[in-house]
Amino acid sequence: DVKVTQSSRYLVKRTGEKVFLECVQDMDHENMFWYRQDPGLGLRLIYFSYDVKMKEKGDIPEGYSVSREKKERFSLILESASTNQTSMYLCASSSRWGRGAYEQYFGPGTRLTVT
Amino acid sequence: QKEVEQNSGPLSVPEGAIASLNCTYSDRVSQSFFWYRQYSGKSPELIMSIYSNGDKEDGRFTAQLNKASQYVSLLIRDSQPSDSATYLCAGGMDSSYKLIFGSGTRLLVRP
């Protein structure tokens, strides 16, 4: 079974803090993704990575950065947290090969509150 | 037109009935499609993948893909209250590993 884990289920941070969200997958997947999900706005892609040290901006990268130093780990960084970044953050991974290349598997999510 | 469109619902069906969830997609979306189930407060869970035109069955779930009409559907037979959730339709994009998600359809199964 694919397993994607995220470092925290719930997180409360103050405005201006630097926030790190960690994601680890154990299926040797090449692709990893960070989304945020807000009521009425659905899932929105922030960044994705298709290989170690490789990244590509998604639909809403402003205010975020990412790091992928190892294949199994993908980090999302909020350089200076703001209240409008309060959201559910979801990490996902997928293989690059074969028919299953698009199948994304999600972690449990981190509900971040910025006060 | 959104790239992947779903009716937001809620779709309400009685227990034991067939729930039919539909999704349409644009030309930008490729031929791989997925259905995810998401319970309130939880993350999406992949329940069906379909790559070819036609039907694919897995237990109580049947996914249907019609490329000519650009729609994909999910049928849930013998619906149970535990099936009450939001169902997300997603499609892959050509030359990318990204998925485009619909906004989801909320399903309520009444006991």
CSV table of C-alpha atoms in Angstrom, one decimal:
chain,number,residue,atom,x,y,z
A,1,ASP,CA,0.0,0.0,0.0
A,2,VAL,CA,1.1,3.5,-0.8
A,3,LYS,CA,1.7,5.5,2.3
A,4,VAL,CA,2.1,9.3,2.3
A,5,THR,CA,2.6,10.9,5.7
A,6,GLN,CA,2.6,14.5,6.7
A,7,SER,CA,4.4,15.9,9.7
A,8,SER,CA,1.4,17.5,11.5
A,9,ARG,CA,-2.4,17.0,11.4
A,10,TYR,CA,-3.0,20.4,13.0
A,11,LEU,CA,-0.8,23.4,13.2
A,12,VAL,CA,-1.3,26.9,14.6
A,13,LYS,CA,1.2,29.6,13.7
A,14,ARG,CA,1.4,33.4,14.1
A,15,THR,CA,1.5,35.9,11.2
A,16,GLY,CA,5.0,36.4,10.0
A,17,GLU,CA,6.4,33.1,11.1
A,18,LYS,CA,8.2,30.8,8.8
A,19,VAL,CA,6.3,27.5,8.5
A,20,PHE,CA,7.6,24.2,7.3
A,21,LEU,CA,5.2,21.4,6.2
A,22,GLU,CA,6.9,18.0,5.6
A,23,CYS,CA,5.7,15.2,3.5
A,24,VAL,CA,7.2,11.7,3.1
A,25,GLN,CA,6.2,8.9,0.8
A,26,ASP,CA,7.4,5.3,1.0
A,27,MET,CA,6.6,4.1,-2.6
A,28,ASP,CA,9.6,5.4,-4.4
A,29,HIS,CA,7.4,7.7,-6.4
A,30,GLU,CA,9.1,10.3,-8.6
A,31,ASN,CA,6.3,12.9,-8.5
A,32,MET,CA,5.2,14.8,-5.5
A,33,PHE,CA,2.6,17.5,-5.1
A,34,TRP,CA,1.4,20.1,-2.7
A,35,TYR,CA,-2.2,21.3,-2.8
A,36,ARG,CA,-4.3,23.5,-0.6
A,37,GLN,CA,-8.0,23.0,-0.3
A,38,ASP,CA,-10.5,25.7,0.8
A,39,PRO,CA,-14.3,25.6,0.9
A,40,GLY,CA,-15.8,26.6,-2.4
A,41,LEU,CA,-12.4,26.7,-4.1
A,42,GLY,CA,-11.6,23.1,-4.4
A,43,LEU,CA,-8.1,21.6,-4.7
A,44,ARG,CA,-5.5,24.0,-5.9
A,45,LEU,CA,-2.0,23.0,-6.9
A,46,ILE,CA,0.8,25.0,-5.2
A,47,TYR,CA,3.9,23.3,-6.4
A,48,PHE,CA,5.0,19.9,-7.7
A,49,SER,CA,8.3,18.1,-8.1
A,50,TYR,CA,9.1,15.4,-10.7
A,51,ASP,CA,12.5,14.6,-9.4
A,52,VAL,CA,15.0,15.4,-6.7
A,53,LYS,CA,15.8,19.1,-6.7
A,54,MET,CA,13.4,19.7,-9.5
A,55,LYS,CA,10.2,21.7,-9.0
A,56,GLU,CA,7.5,23.4,-11.0
A,57,LYS,CA,5.1,26.1,-10.0
A,58,GLY,CA,1.4,25.2,-9.8
A,59,ASP,CA,-1.5,27.5,-10.0
A,60,ILE,CA,-1.0,29.4,-6.8
A,61,PRO,CA,2.8,29.5,-5.9
A,62,GLU,CA,2.9,33.0,-4.4
A,63,GLY,CA,3.9,33.1,-0.8
A,64,TYR,CA,5.3,29.5,-0.9
A,65,SER,CA,8.5,27.7,-1.7
A,66,VAL,CA,9.4,24.0,-1.8
A,67,SER,CA,12.4,21.8,-1.2
A,68,ARG,CA,13.1,18.3,-2.4
A,69,GLU,CA,16.5,17.1,-1.4
A,70,LYS,CA,15.6,13.4,-1.2
A,71,LYS,CA,13.3,11.4,-3.4
A,72,GLU,CA,10.9,10.5,-0.6
A,73,ARG,CA,10.6,13.9,1.0
A,74,PHE,CA,8.9,17.1,-0.2
A,75,SER,CA,8.7,20.2,2.0
A,76,LEU,CA,6.4,23.2,1.6
A,77,ILE,CA,7.7,26.4,3.1
A,78,LEU,CA,5.6,29.5,4.0
A,79,GLU,CA,8.3,32.1,4.2
A,80,SER,CA,6.2,34.6,6.2
A,81,ALA,CA,2.8,33.1,7.1
A,82,SER,CA,-0.3,35.3,6.6
A,83,THR,CA,-3.9,34.8,7.7
A,84,ASN,CA,-5.0,34.1,4.1
A,85,GLN,CA,-2.8,31.0,4.1
A,86,THR,CA,-5.0,29.4,6.7
A,87,SER,CA,-6.1,26.3,4.9
A,88,MET,CA,-5.9,22.5,4.6
A,89,TYR,CA,-2.7,21.5,3.0
A,90,LEU,CA,-2.5,18.2,1.2
A,91,CYS,CA,0.6,16.4,-0.1
A,92,ALA,CA,0.3,13.7,-2.8
A,93,SER,CA,2.7,11.5,-4.8
A,94,SER,CA,2.5,9.5,-8.0
A,95,SER,CA,4.7,7.3,-10.1
A,96,ARG,CA,6.1,8.5,-13.4
A,97,TRP,CA,5.8,5.2,-15.2
A,98,GLY,CA,3.2,3.1,-16.8
A,99,ARG,CA,-0.5,3.4,-16.8
A,100,GLY,CA,-0.5,4.4,-13.2
A,101,ALA,CA,1.6,7.4,-13.9
A,102,TYR,CA,-1.2,9.8,-13.0
A,103,GLU,CA,-2.6,8.1,-10.0
A,104,GLN,CA,-2.0,10.4,-7.1
A,105,TYR,CA,-2.1,9.2,-3.5
A,106,PHE,CA,-2.7,11.7,-0.8
A,107,GLY,CA,-1.4,12.2,2.7
A,108,PRO,CA,-3.8,12.8,5.6
A,109,GLY,CA,-3.5,16.6,5.3
A,110,THR,CA,-2.3,19.4,7.6
A,111,ARG,CA,-4.9,21.9,8.8
A,112,LEU,CA,-2.9,25.1,9.2
A,113,THR,CA,-4.3,28.1,11.1
A,114,VAL,CA,-2.4,31.4,11.0
A,115,THR,CA,-3.5,33.9,13.6
B,1,GLN,CA,-15.6,26.3,-19.5
B,2,LYS,CA,-13.8,24.7,-16.6
B,3,GLU,CA,-11.4,21.9,-17.5
B,4,VAL,CA,-13.2,19.4,-15.3
B,5,GLU,CA,-16.7,20.2,-14.3
B,6,GLN,CA,-19.0,18.5,-11.7
B,7,ASN,CA,-22.3,19.4,-10.3
B,8,SER,CA,-21.7,20.4,-6.7
B,9,GLY,CA,-24.9,18.7,-5.4
B,10,PRO,CA,-25.9,17.6,-3.0
B,11,LEU,CA,-27.1,14.5,-4.7
B,12,SER,CA,-29.4,12.7,-2.3
B,13,VAL,CA,-30.4,9.1,-2.8
B,14,PRO,CA,-32.1,6.5,-0.5
B,15,GLU,CA,-30.1,3.6,1.0
B,16,GLY,CA,-29.9,0.8,-1.5
B,17,ALA,CA,-30.3,2.9,-4.6
B,18,ILE,CA,-27.9,3.6,-7.4
B,19,ALA,CA,-26.0,6.9,-7.1
B,20,SER,CA,-24.9,8.4,-10.4
B,21,LEU,CA,-22.1,11.0,-10.4
B,22,ASN,CA,-21.1,12.8,-13.5
B,23,CYS,CA,-18.2,14.8,-14.8
B,24,THR,CA,-17.4,16.5,-18.1
B,25,TYR,CA,-14.0,17.6,-19.3
B,26,SER,CA,-12.3,19.9,-21.8
B,27,ASP,CA,-9.9,19.1,-24.6
B,28,ARG,CA,-6.9,20.0,-22.4
B,29,VAL,CA,-7.5,17.0,-20.2
B,30,SER,CA,-6.1,13.7,-21.4
B,31,GLN,CA,-7.6,10.2,-21.4
B,32,SER,CA,-6.8,9.2,-17.9
B,33,PHE,CA,-9.5,9.8,-15.3
B,34,PHE,CA,-9.9,9.2,-11.6
B,35,TRP,CA,-12.5,9.2,-8.9
B,36,TYR,CA,-11.6,10.2,-5.4
B,37,ARG,CA,-13.8,10.0,-2.3
B,38,GLN,CA,-13.3,12.6,0.4
B,39,TYR,CA,-15.0,12.4,3.8
B,40,SER,CA,-15.5,15.7,5.6
B,41,GLY,CA,-12.2,16.8,7.2
B,42,LYS,CA,-10.2,14.0,5.6
B,43,SER,CA,-8.0,13.7,2.5
B,44,PRO,CA,-9.1,12.4,-0.9
B,45,GLU,CA,-8.9,8.7,-1.4
B,46,LEU,CA,-8.5,7.1,-4.8
B,47,ILE,CA,-11.3,4.7,-5.5
B,48,MET,CA,-11.4,4.2,-9.3
B,49,SER,CA,-9.1,4.8,-12.3
B,50,ILE,CA,-10.2,4.5,-15.9
B,51,TYR,CA,-8.0,4.8,-18.9
B,52,SER,CA,-10.1,3.3,-21.8
B,53,ASN,CA,-13.4,4.1,-23.3
B,54,GLY,CA,-16.2,2.0,-21.7
B,55,ASP,CA,-17.0,0.6,-18.3
B,56,LYS,CA,-14.8,-0.5,-15.5
B,57,GLU,CA,-16.3,-2.3,-12.5
B,58,ASP,CA,-14.8,-2.7,-9.0
B,59,GLY,CA,-17.2,-4.1,-6.4
B,60,ARG,CA,-20.1,-1.7,-6.0
B,61,PHE,CA,-18.4,0.9,-8.1
B,62,THR,CA,-18.5,1.3,-11.9
B,63,ALA,CA,-16.7,4.0,-13.8
B,64,GLN,CA,-17.7,4.9,-17.3
B,65,LEU,CA,-15.7,6.9,-19.8
B,66,ASN,CA,-17.1,8.3,-23.0
B,67,LYS,CA,-14.4,10.0,-24.9
B,68,ALA,CA,-16.6,11.1,-27.8
B,69,SER,CA,-18.9,13.1,-25.4
B,70,GLN,CA,-16.1,14.0,-23.0
B,71,TYR,CA,-17.7,12.7,-19.9
B,72,VAL,CA,-16.9,10.3,-17.2
B,73,SER,CA,-19.3,9.0,-14.6
B,74,LEU,CA,-19.2,6.9,-11.4
B,75,LEU,CA,-22.1,4.6,-10.4
B,76,ILE,CA,-22.4,3.4,-6.9
B,77,ARG,CA,-24.7,0.4,-6.6
B,78,ASP,CA,-26.5,-0.5,-3.3
B,79,SER,CA,-25.6,2.9,-1.8
B,80,GLN,CA,-24.9,2.9,1.9
B,81,PRO,CA,-25.0,5.8,4.4
B,82,SER,CA,-21.2,5.3,4.7
B,83,ASP,CA,-20.9,6.3,1.0
B,84,SER,CA,-22.0,9.8,2.0
B,85,ALA,CA,-19.0,12.0,1.0
B,86,THR,CA,-17.7,14.4,-1.6
B,87,TYR,CA,-16.6,12.7,-4.8
B,88,LEU,CA,-13.9,14.4,-6.8
B,89,CYS,CA,-13.4,13.7,-10.5
B,90,ALA,CA,-9.9,14.3,-11.9
B,91,GLY,CA,-8.2,14.0,-15.3
B,92,GLY,CA,-4.6,13.9,-16.4
B,93,MET,CA,-3.1,16.5,-18.6
B,94,ASP,CA,-1.1,15.7,-21.7
B,95,SER,CA,2.7,16.0,-21.3
B,96,SER,CA,2.4,16.6,-17.5
B,97,TYR,CA,1.9,14.5,-14.4
B,98,LYS,CA,-0.5,17.0,-13.0
B,99,LEU,CA,-4.2,16.2,-12.4
B,100,ILE,CA,-7.0,18.6,-12.9
B,101,PHE,CA,-9.7,18.2,-10.3
B,102,GLY,CA,-13.3,19.1,-10.4
B,103,SER,CA,-14.8,20.9,-7.5
B,104,GLY,CA,-16.6,17.7,-6.3
B,105,THR,CA,-20.1,16.4,-5.9
B,106,ARG,CA,-21.5,15.9,-2.4
B,107,LEU,CA,-23.4,12.7,-2.1
B,108,LEU,CA,-25.9,12.1,0.7
B,109,VAL,CA,-27.3,8.6,1.2
B,110,ARG,CA,-30.4,8.6,3.3
B,111,PRO,CA,-31.0,5.6,5.7
